[in-house]
C-alpha atoms as a printed R data frame, in Angstrom:
   type eleno elety resid chain resno      x       y      z
1  ATOM     1    CA   ILE     A     1 37.505 -42.269  4.015
2  ATOM     2    CA   GLU     A     2 39.685 -39.195  3.519
3  ATOM     3    CA   GLY     A     3 37.772 -36.174  3.411
4  ATOM     4    CA   MET     A     4 34.690 -37.688  5.610
5  ATOM     5    CA   GLY     A     5 33.911 -37.920  9.126
6  ATOM     6    CA   LEU     A     6 31.127 -38.655 11.601
7  ATOM     7    CA   THR     A     7 30.152 -35.994 14.206
8  ATOM     8    CA   ILE     A     8 28.244 -36.791 17.306
9  ATOM     9    CA   GLU     A     9 26.269 -34.330 19.270
10 ATOM    10    CA   ASP     A    10 24.378 -35.420 22.456
11 ATOM    11    CA   ASP     A    11 22.242 -33.283 24.354
12 ATOM    12    CA   GLY     A    12 21.123 -35.886 27.148
13 ATOM    13    CA   GLU     A    13 17.776 -36.751 25.226
14 ATOM    14    CA   VAL     A    14 18.614 -37.132 21.610
15 ATOM    15    CA   ALA     A    15 22.108 -37.701 19.800
16 ATOM    16    CA   LEU     A    16 22.854 -36.402 16.463
17 ATOM    17    CA   LEU     A    17 25.199 -38.534 14.052
18 ATOM    18    CA   GLY     A    18 26.367 -36.218 11.391
19 ATOM    19    CA   LEU     A    19 28.073 -36.714  8.240
20 ATOM    20    CA   ALA     A    20 30.943 -34.079  7.546
21 ATOM    21    CA   ILE     A    21 32.441 -34.014  4.230
22 ATOM    22    CA   ASP     A    22 35.227 -31.884  3.370
23 ATOM    23    CA   SER     A    23 34.309 -30.168  0.179
24 ATOM    24    CA   GLU     A    24 37.586 -29.657 -0.989
25 ATOM    25    CA   LEU     A    25 38.707 -33.479 -0.658
26 ATOM    26    CA   ALA     A    26 35.659 -35.113 -1.184
27 ATOM    27    CA   PRO     A    27 32.665 -33.083 -2.953
28 ATOM    28    CA   ALA     A    28 29.662 -33.763 -1.144
29 ATOM    29    CA   SER     A    29 27.155 -35.920 -3.226
30 ATOM    30    CA   ARG     A    30 23.773 -37.198 -2.899
31 ATOM    31    CA   GLU     A    31 24.620 -40.745 -3.345
32 ATOM    32    CA   ALA     A    32 27.696 -40.368 -1.017
33 ATOM    33    CA   SER     A    33 25.647 -38.829  1.675
34 ATOM    34    CA   GLU     A    34 22.790 -41.493  1.414
35 ATOM    35    CA   LEU     A    35 25.108 -44.502  1.316
36 ATOM    36    CA   THR     A    36 27.039 -43.351  4.128
37 ATOM    37    CA   LEU     A    37 23.754 -42.778  6.518
38 ATOM    38    CA   ALA     A    38 22.325 -46.142  5.051
39 ATOM    39    CA   SER     A    39 25.490 -47.898  6.220
40 ATOM    40    CA   LEU     A    40 25.507 -46.253  9.577
41 ATOM    41    CA   THR     A    41 21.758 -47.211  9.996
42 ATOM    42    CA   ALA     A    42 22.573 -50.870  9.183
43 ATOM    43    CA   LEU     A    43 25.618 -50.949 11.453
44 ATOM    44    CA   LEU     A    44 23.296 -49.665 14.321
45 ATOM    45    CA   ARG     A    45 20.591 -52.194 13.666
46 ATOM    46    CA   GLU     A    46 23.267 -54.772 14.112
47 ATOM    47    CA   PHE     A    47 23.622 -53.730 17.790
48 ATOM    48    CA   LEU     A    48 20.273 -52.671 18.733
49 ATOM    49    CA   GLY     A    49 18.119 -55.300 16.577
50 ATOM    50    CA   PRO     A    50 16.621 -55.300 13.229
51 ATOM    51    CA   GLY     A    51 13.498 -53.148 14.162
52 ATOM    52    CA   TRP     A    52 15.462 -50.281 15.502
53 ATOM    53    CA   GLN     A    53 15.269 -47.117 13.260
54 ATOM    54    CA   PRO     A    54 16.402 -43.475 13.563
55 ATOM    55    CA   GLU     A    55 14.020 -40.977 15.011
56 ATOM    56    CA   MET     A    56 14.645 -38.682 12.138
57 ATOM    57    CA   VAL     A    57 16.895 -38.747  9.000
58 ATOM    58    CA   LEU     A    58 18.118 -35.334  7.715
59 ATOM    59    CA   PHE     A    59 19.698 -34.710  4.264
60 ATOM    60    CA   SER     A    60 21.020 -31.108  2.827
61 ATOM    61    CA   HIS     A    61 19.921 -32.296 -0.706
62 ATOM    62    CA   ALA     A    62 16.638 -32.031 -2.318
63 ATOM    63    CA   ARG     A    63 13.968 -34.359 -2.392
64 ATOM    64    CA   PRO     A    64 14.140 -37.074 -5.063
65 ATOM    65    CA   ALA     A    65 11.070 -38.110 -7.000
66 ATOM    66    CA   SER     A    66 10.831 -41.634 -5.421
67 ATOM    67    CA   LEU     A    67 10.966 -42.264 -1.689
68 ATOM    68    CA   ALA     A    68 10.750 -45.998 -1.762
69 ATOM    69    CA   ARG     A    69 14.259 -46.598 -1.227
70 ATOM    70    CA   HIS     A    70 14.588 -44.439  1.743
71 ATOM    71    CA   LEU     A    71 11.523 -45.523  3.535
72 ATOM    72    CA   ALA     A    72 12.896 -49.378  3.095
73 ATOM    73    CA   CYS     A    73 16.177 -48.307  4.410
74 ATOM    74    CA   PHE     A    74 15.563 -45.632  7.219
75 ATOM    75    CA   GLY     A    75 12.004 -46.856  8.171
76 ATOM    76    CA   ARG     A    76 10.694 -43.592  7.565
77 ATOM    77    CA   VAL     A    77 10.810 -40.497  5.088
78 ATOM    78    CA   PRO     A    78 13.754 -38.313  5.492
79 ATOM    79    CA   MET     A    79 13.518 -34.574  5.639
80 ATOM    80    CA   PHE     A    80 15.384 -32.838  2.811
81 ATOM    81    CA   GLY     A    81 16.934 -29.508  2.496
82 ATOM    82    CA   GLN     A    82 18.328 -29.478  5.665
83 ATOM    83    CA   GLU     A    83 21.415 -27.738  7.132
84 ATOM    84    CA   GLN     A    84 23.361 -31.053  7.629
85 ATOM    85    CA   ASN     A    85 23.182 -34.709  6.767
86 ATOM    86    CA   ARG     A    86 22.213 -36.514 10.010
87 ATOM    87    CA   LEU     A    87 20.519 -39.239 11.801
88 ATOM    88    CA   VAL     A    88 18.693 -37.996 15.061
89 ATOM    89    CA   VAL     A    89 18.863 -41.052 17.499
């Protein structure tokens, strides 16, 4: 998708899969960030098995009122108000 990119950082122990959004081409939205990381999580489960879940899920936006969908999708409650949108694997 134009204006979006995936970043990967690996320090040998954990990998950080980040979502980079060019704010001039595609203004960041909570929905776009969540949908992209949820899709990436589903894709990784196809390869790693249905029980796989990220170590942490980080979002730059504020915590929503309900976390039920986040817990169902990621298997854990994300951390909100972070510097970037990322999966820690």
